[in-house]
Coordinates of C-alpha atoms and ligand atoms in Angstrom, one line a residue:
Chain A
M1 CA 115.3 -69.5 41.9
I2 CA 111.7 -69.3 40.6
R3 CA 111.1 -69.3 37.3
S4 CA 109.8 -65.6 37.2
A5 CA 112.7 -64.3 38.8
R6 CA 114.7 -66.0 36.1
K7 CA 112.8 -64.3 33.6
R8 CA 113.3 -60.9 35.2
H9 CA 117.0 -61.8 35.4
G10 CA 116.8 -62.5 31.9
A11 CA 114.8 -59.3 30.9
F12 CA 118.1 -57.5 32.9
V13 CA 120.5 -59.1 30.2
V14 CA 118.5 -58.6 27.6
L15 CA 118.3 -54.9 28.0
W16 CA 122.1 -54.6 28.7
V17 CA 122.7 -56.8 25.9
C18 CA 121.0 -54.0 23.8
L19 CA 122.6 -50.8 25.4
L20 CA 125.8 -52.0 25.3
P21 CA 127.0 -52.1 21.9
L22 CA 125.2 -48.5 21.1
I23 CA 127.1 -47.0 24.2
F24 CA 130.4 -48.3 22.5
F25 CA 129.2 -47.4 19.3
V26 CA 128.6 -43.5 20.4
G27 CA 131.4 -43.4 22.6
F28 CA 133.8 -44.4 20.4
E29 CA 132.1 -42.0 17.7
S30 CA 132.4 -39.2 20.2
R31 CA 135.8 -40.0 21.0
T32 CA 137.2 -39.9 17.4
S33 CA 135.5 -36.6 16.3
F34 CA 138.5 -34.8 18.2
L35 CA 141.1 -36.5 16.5
G36 CA 140.3 -35.2 12.9
T37 CA 136.6 -33.9 11.8
E38 CA 137.7 -30.2 10.9
E39 CA 134.5 -29.0 9.3
R40 CA 132.7 -29.6 13.0
V41 CA 133.3 -26.0 14.0
G42 CA 134.3 -24.5 11.1
V43 CA 137.2 -23.5 9.0
P44 CA 140.9 -23.6 10.4
I45 CA 142.0 -19.9 10.3
V46 CA 145.5 -20.0 12.1
P47 CA 147.9 -22.8 11.9
F48 CA 148.8 -24.1 15.5
D49 CA 151.6 -26.4 16.9
F50 CA 149.5 -28.8 18.2
G51 CA 146.2 -27.7 17.0
H52 CA 143.9 -25.4 15.4
I53 CA 142.1 -22.3 15.7
Y54 CA 138.4 -22.4 14.3
S55 CA 135.8 -19.6 13.9
N56 CA 132.0 -20.0 13.7
N57 CA 129.5 -17.5 14.1
G58 CA 132.0 -15.1 15.5
R59 CA 133.0 -17.5 18.3
I60 CA 136.8 -18.8 18.6
Y61 CA 137.6 -22.5 19.6
L62 CA 141.0 -23.9 20.4
F63 CA 140.9 -27.9 18.6
I64 CA 144.1 -30.0 19.5
S65 CA 144.7 -32.1 17.1
H66 CA 147.2 -34.5 18.6
R67 CA 146.9 -36.3 21.6
V68 CA 144.2 -35.0 24.6
P69 CA 145.9 -34.7 28.0
S70 CA 144.0 -35.8 31.0
D71 CA 141.8 -32.9 32.3
P72 CA 143.4 -30.1 30.1
L73 CA 142.9 -26.8 30.9
V74 CA 144.0 -23.9 28.2
Y75 CA 145.6 -20.8 29.9
W76 CA 147.4 -17.8 28.1
S77 CA 150.4 -16.3 29.2
P78 CA 152.1 -12.6 27.8
H79 CA 155.5 -14.5 28.4
E80 CA 157.0 -18.1 26.9
P81 CA 157.0 -20.6 29.6
R82 CA 160.3 -22.0 30.7
G83 CA 159.5 -25.7 31.8
H84 CA 156.6 -27.5 32.8
A85 CA 155.4 -25.1 35.3
L86 CA 152.7 -22.4 34.6
P87 CA 153.7 -19.0 34.1
Q88 CA 153.2 -16.7 37.4
D89 CA 151.0 -14.6 35.2
A90 CA 149.3 -17.5 32.6
I91 CA 145.4 -16.4 32.7
F92 CA 143.0 -19.3 32.7
L93 CA 140.8 -19.1 29.8
C94 CA 138.5 -22.5 30.3
A95 CA 138.8 -26.5 30.3
Y96 CA 138.9 -28.2 27.1
V97 CA 136.2 -30.1 27.4
A98 CA 133.9 -32.1 24.5
D99 CA 136.9 -32.0 22.1
K100 CA 137.3 -28.2 22.1
A101 CA 137.6 -25.1 24.0
E102 CA 136.2 -21.8 23.4
I103 CA 138.2 -19.0 23.9
P104 CA 137.6 -15.5 24.4
P105 CA 139.9 -12.9 21.8
M106 CA 143.4 -12.4 23.8
E107 CA 146.1 -10.2 22.9
P108 CA 149.5 -11.9 21.4
G109 CA 150.9 -14.0 23.6
F110 CA 151.4 -17.6 24.1
L111 CA 148.5 -20.4 24.3
I112 CA 149.2 -23.4 27.0
V113 CA 147.3 -26.4 27.1
Y114 CA 148.1 -27.5 30.8
S115 CA 147.1 -30.9 32.7
L116 CA 145.3 -30.8 36.0
T117 CA 146.3 -34.8 36.6
D118 CA 149.7 -34.3 35.4
S119 CA 150.6 -31.2 37.1
E120 CA 152.4 -30.0 33.9
I121 CA 152.4 -28.2 30.7
I122 CA 151.5 -30.5 27.9
Y123 CA 151.5 -28.1 24.7
Q124 CA 152.1 -24.7 23.9
S125 CA 152.4 -22.2 21.4
R126 CA 152.9 -18.5 20.3
W127 CA 149.6 -16.6 19.8
E128 CA 149.5 -14.2 17.2
G129 CA 145.8 -13.3 17.8
V130 CA 143.0 -14.2 15.7
P131 CA 143.1 -12.1 12.3
Chain B
M1 CA 115.4 -66.6 60.4
G2 CA 114.3 -66.8 63.7
R3 CA 114.9 -70.4 63.9
C4 CA 117.1 -72.7 65.2
P5 CA 120.0 -74.2 62.8
L6 CA 118.5 -77.0 60.9
S7 CA 122.0 -78.3 60.0
L8 CA 125.0 -78.5 61.6
G9 CA 126.9 -79.3 58.5
Y10 CA 125.4 -77.2 56.1
Q11 CA 126.5 -73.4 56.4
A12 CA 126.0 -71.9 53.4
V13 CA 125.8 -68.4 54.6
G14 CA 127.9 -66.8 57.5
W15 CA 131.6 -66.7 58.6
N16 CA 133.2 -69.8 58.5
P17 CA 137.0 -70.4 57.8
Q18 CA 136.7 -71.2 53.6
K19 CA 134.7 -67.5 53.5
K20 CA 137.3 -66.1 55.9
R21 CA 140.1 -67.5 53.6
Y22 CA 138.0 -66.3 50.8
D23 CA 137.9 -62.8 51.6
M24 CA 141.8 -62.6 52.9
V25 CA 142.3 -64.0 49.4
V26 CA 140.0 -60.9 47.6
L27 CA 141.8 -58.6 49.6
S28 CA 145.6 -59.8 49.1
G29 CA 144.8 -59.5 45.7
L30 CA 143.1 -56.2 45.5
I31 CA 146.0 -54.8 47.5
T32 CA 148.5 -56.0 44.7
Y33 CA 146.6 -54.7 42.3
L34 CA 146.5 -51.4 43.8
A35 CA 150.3 -51.4 44.6
V36 CA 151.0 -52.9 40.9
F37 CA 149.1 -50.1 39.1
L38 CA 150.3 -47.1 41.2
G39 CA 154.3 -48.2 41.0
L40 CA 152.9 -48.6 37.0
A41 CA 151.7 -44.9 37.0
F42 CA 154.2 -43.5 38.7
T43 CA 157.0 -45.2 36.4
W44 CA 155.0 -44.7 33.3
F45 CA 153.7 -41.0 33.9
P46 CA 156.2 -39.2 36.3
H47 CA 153.8 -35.9 36.9
I48 CA 150.7 -37.9 37.6
T49 CA 149.4 -36.4 41.0
I50 CA 148.8 -39.0 43.4
E51 CA 145.0 -37.9 43.9
T52 CA 144.6 -38.9 40.1
A53 CA 146.5 -42.1 40.4
I54 CA 145.0 -43.1 43.4
I55 CA 141.3 -42.7 41.5
R56 CA 142.1 -44.9 38.6
A57 CA 143.7 -47.5 40.8
F58 CA 140.3 -48.0 42.6
G59 CA 138.1 -47.1 39.4
T60 CA 139.8 -49.8 37.9
A61 CA 139.9 -52.4 40.6
A62 CA 136.3 -51.5 41.0
L63 CA 135.6 -52.4 37.3
I64 CA 137.6 -55.3 37.2
L65 CA 135.7 -56.9 40.6
L66 CA 132.7 -56.2 39.0
H67 CA 133.6 -58.2 35.8
V68 CA 134.4 -60.9 38.4
I69 CA 131.1 -60.6 40.4
L70 CA 129.1 -60.6 37.1
S71 CA 130.8 -63.7 35.9
I72 CA 130.4 -66.1 39.0
G73 CA 126.6 -66.5 38.4
P74 CA 126.8 -68.0 34.9
L75 CA 130.0 -69.6 35.5
C76 CA 128.4 -71.7 37.9
R77 CA 125.5 -72.8 35.8
I78 CA 128.4 -73.8 33.1
S79 CA 130.2 -75.8 35.9
D80 CA 129.6 -76.3 39.3
R81 CA 133.2 -76.3 40.2
F82 CA 132.7 -72.4 40.5
L83 CA 129.9 -72.8 43.2
P84 CA 131.8 -72.0 46.3
L85 CA 132.7 -68.5 44.8
L86 CA 128.4 -67.9 44.0
Y87 CA 128.2 -68.6 48.1
N88 CA 131.0 -65.9 48.9
R89 CA 129.5 -63.7 46.1
R90 CA 127.9 -60.7 48.9
H91 CA 131.7 -60.2 50.5
L92 CA 133.2 -59.7 46.9
G93 CA 130.3 -57.5 46.0
V94 CA 130.4 -55.3 49.4
I95 CA 134.2 -55.2 48.5
M96 CA 133.6 -54.0 45.2
F97 CA 131.2 -51.5 46.8
T98 CA 133.6 -50.3 49.3
V99 CA 136.6 -49.9 46.7
A100 CA 134.1 -47.6 44.2
A101 CA 133.0 -45.7 46.7
V102 CA 136.7 -44.8 47.2
H103 CA 137.3 -43.8 43.7
G104 CA 133.8 -41.7 44.0
T105 CA 134.6 -39.9 46.8
M106 CA 138.0 -38.9 45.9
S107 CA 136.3 -37.6 42.6
L108 CA 134.5 -35.8 44.3
V109 CA 136.8 -34.0 46.6
Q110 CA 139.1 -33.6 43.7
F111 CA 137.1 -32.0 41.1
H112 CA 134.1 -31.1 42.7
A113 CA 134.9 -29.5 46.1
L114 CA 136.9 -26.9 45.8
G115 CA 134.7 -25.0 43.7
D116 CA 131.8 -22.2 44.3
M117 CA 129.2 -24.7 44.2
G118 CA 128.1 -27.2 46.0
I119 CA 129.5 -30.6 45.5
L120 CA 126.3 -32.6 44.5
A121 CA 125.3 -29.2 42.7
S122 CA 128.4 -29.4 40.6
L123 CA 128.8 -33.2 40.2
F124 CA 125.4 -32.9 38.5
T125 CA 125.4 -29.4 36.3
S126 CA 129.4 -29.2 35.3
E127 CA 129.0 -31.0 32.3
L128 CA 125.6 -29.3 31.2
P129 CA 127.5 -26.7 29.5
Y130 CA 128.6 -29.0 26.6
L131 CA 125.7 -31.5 26.3
H132 CA 125.3 -29.3 22.8
Q133 CA 128.2 -30.4 21.5
G134 CA 127.3 -33.9 22.0
W135 CA 129.1 -34.7 25.5
V136 CA 127.3 -37.2 27.4
P137 CA 127.6 -36.4 30.9
F138 CA 129.7 -39.4 32.3
Q139 CA 130.1 -37.9 36.3
P140 CA 126.2 -38.7 37.0
L141 CA 126.4 -41.8 35.4
G142 CA 129.0 -43.1 37.6
A143 CA 126.8 -41.4 40.5
L144 CA 124.1 -43.4 39.4
A145 CA 125.9 -46.6 39.5
L146 CA 127.8 -45.9 42.6
L147 CA 124.2 -45.3 44.4
I148 CA 122.6 -48.7 42.9
L149 CA 126.1 -50.6 44.3
F150 CA 125.6 -49.1 47.4
A151 CA 121.9 -49.9 48.0
M152 CA 123.3 -53.4 47.2
A153 CA 126.1 -53.4 49.6
A154 CA 123.7 -52.4 52.3
T155 CA 121.2 -54.8 51.8
S156 CA 123.2 -57.5 51.4
H157 CA 123.1 -59.0 54.7
D158 CA 120.3 -62.0 55.3
F159 CA 118.4 -59.4 57.7
W160 CA 117.4 -57.4 54.6
L161 CA 116.7 -60.5 52.5
A162 CA 114.3 -62.0 55.2
N163 CA 112.5 -59.0 55.2
L164 CA 112.1 -57.2 51.6
T165 CA 111.3 -60.6 51.0
A166 CA 113.3 -63.2 48.3
P167 CA 111.8 -61.8 44.9
M168 CA 112.4 -57.8 46.1
W169 CA 115.6 -58.5 47.3
K170 CA 116.3 -60.5 44.3
T171 CA 115.0 -57.6 41.9
L172 CA 117.0 -54.9 43.8
H173 CA 120.2 -57.0 43.5
S174 CA 119.1 -57.7 39.5
L175 CA 120.0 -54.1 39.3
V176 CA 123.6 -54.9 39.2
Y177 CA 123.1 -55.0 35.5
V178 CA 121.8 -51.5 35.4
A179 CA 125.1 -50.4 37.4
Y180 CA 127.2 -52.2 35.0
V181 CA 125.8 -50.2 32.2
C182 CA 126.0 -47.1 33.6
L183 CA 129.5 -47.9 34.6
V184 CA 130.7 -48.8 31.3
G185 CA 128.9 -45.7 29.8
H186 CA 130.8 -43.8 32.9
V187 CA 134.3 -44.8 31.3
V188 CA 133.6 -44.8 27.9
F189 CA 132.2 -41.0 28.0
G190 CA 134.8 -40.0 30.9
I191 CA 138.3 -41.5 30.8
L192 CA 138.1 -43.2 27.5
Q193 CA 137.6 -39.9 25.7
V194 CA 140.7 -38.9 26.5
E195 CA 142.6 -42.1 27.1
T196 CA 142.7 -42.8 23.4
H197 CA 145.1 -45.9 23.3
P198 CA 143.4 -48.6 21.4
L199 CA 144.4 -50.9 24.6
W200 CA 141.9 -49.4 27.1
F201 CA 139.0 -49.0 24.9
G202 CA 139.7 -53.1 23.8
S203 CA 139.8 -54.1 27.2
L204 CA 136.8 -52.8 28.2
V205 CA 134.8 -54.5 24.9
L206 CA 136.4 -57.4 25.6
G207 CA 135.0 -57.8 28.9
A208 CA 131.8 -56.8 27.9
V209 CA 132.0 -59.7 25.4
W210 CA 132.9 -62.0 27.6
L211 CA 130.2 -61.5 30.2
T212 CA 127.8 -61.3 27.5
S213 CA 128.9 -64.7 26.1
I214 CA 129.0 -66.5 29.3
H215 CA 125.4 -65.4 30.2
L216 CA 124.1 -66.4 27.0
I217 CA 125.6 -70.1 27.1
A218 CA 124.4 -70.3 30.7
A219 CA 121.4 -69.1 29.7
R220 CA 121.1 -71.4 26.5
K221 CA 122.1 -74.3 29.2
E222 CA 119.1 -72.9 31.3
H223 CA 116.7 -73.2 29.1
R224 CA 116.9 -76.8 28.4
L225 CA 115.8 -77.2 32.1
D226 CA 112.8 -74.9 31.5
V227 CA 111.2 -76.7 28.5
I228 CA 108.0 -77.1 30.2
Q229 CA 107.1 -81.3 29.1
T230 CA 103.4 -80.6 29.5
H231 CA 102.4 -83.2 27.0
N232 CA 104.2 -86.0 29.1
A233 CA 102.5 -87.5 32.4
W234 CA 105.5 -88.4 33.2
I235 CA 109.0 -86.9 32.4
S236 CA 112.1 -89.0 31.8
C237 CA 115.1 -87.9 34.6
G238 CA 117.7 -90.3 32.9
K239 CA 119.6 -93.3 34.7
W240 CA 119.1 -93.5 38.3
S241 CA 122.9 -94.4 38.6
D242 CA 123.6 -90.8 36.9
I243 CA 121.9 -89.3 39.6
P244 CA 124.8 -88.4 42.5
E245 CA 124.1 -89.9 45.7
D246 CA 122.5 -87.5 48.1
R247 CA 122.0 -85.4 45.2
A248 CA 119.3 -84.0 43.0
V249 CA 118.8 -83.8 38.9
L250 CA 116.8 -81.3 38.1
V251 CA 113.7 -81.3 35.5
C252 CA 110.9 -79.3 34.3
G253 CA 107.3 -79.9 35.4
H254 CA 104.1 -78.0 35.0
G255 CA 106.0 -74.5 35.8
E256 CA 108.4 -75.2 37.8
R257 CA 111.7 -77.3 38.3
I258 CA 111.6 -80.2 39.9
A259 CA 114.4 -81.6 41.9
V260 CA 114.6 -85.8 41.8
F261 CA 116.8 -86.9 44.4
R262 CA 118.8 -89.9 45.5
Y263 CA 119.8 -91.1 48.4
D264 CA 120.0 -94.3 50.7
G265 CA 118.6 -96.6 48.1
K266 CA 115.5 -94.3 47.2
I267 CA 114.6 -91.7 44.5
S268 CA 112.4 -88.8 45.5
A269 CA 111.1 -86.0 44.2
V270 CA 110.2 -82.4 45.6
S271 CA 109.1 -79.2 44.4
N272 CA 112.8 -77.3 43.6
V273 CA 111.5 -73.7 45.3
C274 CA 112.5 -73.6 48.9
Q275 CA 109.3 -72.1 51.1
H276 CA 111.9 -70.1 53.1
Q277 CA 113.0 -67.8 50.5
N278 CA 112.7 -69.5 47.1
G279 CA 116.2 -71.0 47.3
P280 CA 117.1 -74.3 44.4
L281 CA 116.7 -76.9 46.5
G282 CA 117.9 -79.4 43.9
E283 CA 121.6 -77.5 44.3
G284 CA 121.4 -78.2 48.1
K285 CA 122.1 -81.9 49.1
I286 CA 120.6 -84.5 51.4
I287 CA 121.9 -84.3 55.3
D288 CA 120.7 -86.6 58.1
G289 CA 118.1 -87.8 55.7
C290 CA 116.7 -84.1 55.0
I291 CA 117.0 -82.4 51.7
T292 CA 119.1 -79.1 52.8
C293 CA 118.5 -76.1 50.8
P294 CA 121.9 -74.6 50.0
W295 CA 120.9 -71.1 51.0
H296 CA 119.9 -71.1 54.8
G297 CA 119.8 -74.3 55.3
Y298 CA 116.0 -75.2 55.5
Q299 CA 115.5 -78.5 55.5
Y300 CA 112.5 -81.0 54.2
L301 CA 111.9 -85.1 54.3
P302 CA 112.1 -85.9 50.8
D303 CA 109.3 -88.4 51.1
S304 CA 107.1 -86.0 52.4
G305 CA 108.2 -82.8 51.5
Q306 CA 107.7 -81.3 55.4
S307 CA 110.3 -79.8 57.4
P308 CA 111.0 -82.2 60.4
P309 CA 109.0 -81.3 63.7
P310 CA 108.7 -79.3 65.3
F311 CA 108.6 -77.7 62.0
T312 CA 106.2 -76.5 60.0
E313 CA 107.1 -76.0 56.0
K314 CA 105.9 -78.0 53.2
I315 CA 106.6 -77.8 49.5
P316 CA 104.9 -80.2 46.8
T317 CA 106.1 -83.5 46.1
F318 CA 105.7 -85.7 43.0
R319 CA 105.1 -89.3 42.1
T320 CA 108.3 -91.1 40.8
K321 CA 108.8 -94.6 38.9
L322 CA 111.3 -97.0 37.7
E323 CA 111.3 -98.4 34.4
G324 CA 114.5 -100.4 33.6
D325 CA 117.4 -97.9 34.9
I326 CA 115.4 -94.9 33.9
V327 CA 113.5 -92.8 36.7
F328 CA 110.3 -91.1 35.9
V329 CA 108.8 -88.4 37.5
Q330 CA 105.1 -87.4 37.1
A331 CA 104.7 -83.5 36.1
E332 CA 102.3 -82.7 38.1
P333 CA 102.8 -82.1 41.7
L334 CA 100.8 -83.1 45.0
P335 CA 99.9 -80.9 47.4
P336 CA 102.6 -79.8 49.4
G337 CA 103.0 -82.2 52.3
T338 CA 102.0 -85.2 50.5
Q339 CA 103.5 -88.3 51.7
V340 CA 104.5 -90.5 48.4
P341 CA 106.5 -94.2 48.8
P342 CA 109.9 -93.4 47.5
T343 CA 111.0 -95.2 44.2
E344 CA 113.8 -97.9 45.4
V345 CA 116.9 -98.4 43.4
P346 CA 119.8 -100.6 44.5
K347 CA 121.9 -99.2 47.2
Ligands
FES1 S1 116.7 -71.8 53.4 FE1 116.2 -69.7 52.6 S2 115.7 -70.3 50.5 FE2 115.6 -72.0 51.3

């Protein structure tokens, strides 16, 4: 291999050596953010079985404090789910992305976190509505 | 090349029984990995869908293969025991791209094909609403990596090496490092945001540390060969008996490496750069009295740097001498094709 090709190869490796620690650091930081930075979106206002509800500037967010399942989707249902399957009348609210889900104000009922990957309900909780 | 084969005994690129055996080993390893992954996935996560299990099995397989591919180059620099892997690396690259393409295609179908938006539009825009929350779009990173891997797999044939020219082809294939960085980002900002077991994050970091370490070790070793000895008119190449028969040792002259060959009781030195596509002649060997390039088999006479008739390629040659047991080579190259009497050593 000629010298210039070796130098170019070296430059790519240097770029890589600089970028990887940065990616790992930012990735790890953003990952841990959903493991407990409560002030991130506001003050918790409703205690929850598997997480908390926050309000921030009039918007309502769900924050899962347990393990976040793969491809999580958030549903609301007027009836309590039985087993792992979604109730027929469950309404899709949003996907749980970037460590939280913004949910619309819903009537009292049940809030459900469903994993698309696992095709089952992972978490559910009675929903009293937002005061 | 458009030329007749220059050496029958040195077929570095092309199908041969060794390459076929190599591919069989890789494919069986891959199938075994996929089977074990799927088996464990359905045992530990009984509700996982078949699509998700396949996406993850192929994704992890591609990532492991990429680590293997990126390890081969530096490992060969560290020890030539790994050279057989280097000669077959392109096959491994194409297999890895195929595996990654299955992962990418299935992900597109699973996550982007069922909406009311075009697949590609959905791929590149579905994460935008979350950017202000600090979300890093991992799917375009994966797509970019796949695009680079595709360009590499598509141009892996010698036809492209010949037509793009060696420097261009090499630059294109150096993009594998960009693809690797994109893939690490794809995994870190994608699946590892939800799969929080330390084993997964730890494995990826360990892989990066391994690759970085062997690249740095190899670079250090190579660097010694590239120390230009401009202050010396004659460069020491060590004892003549330490040069393996029909092989070369490398030293660095004015700007480029010099391959010093021992053969048939003689020592000759030529430029390390093959005229064809800049292959490393010093990693080749002498076959039928000619220095034979390990890449595509171009041949040169060791004492003149000329291809045997009727071919016309010429490479620079260097004067050599023996002082005691030590071989010396003159740092200054002679014009390509200059005849230099070889230095005699005991047979
Ligand atoms: S024969 Fe092609 S690079 Fe030497």
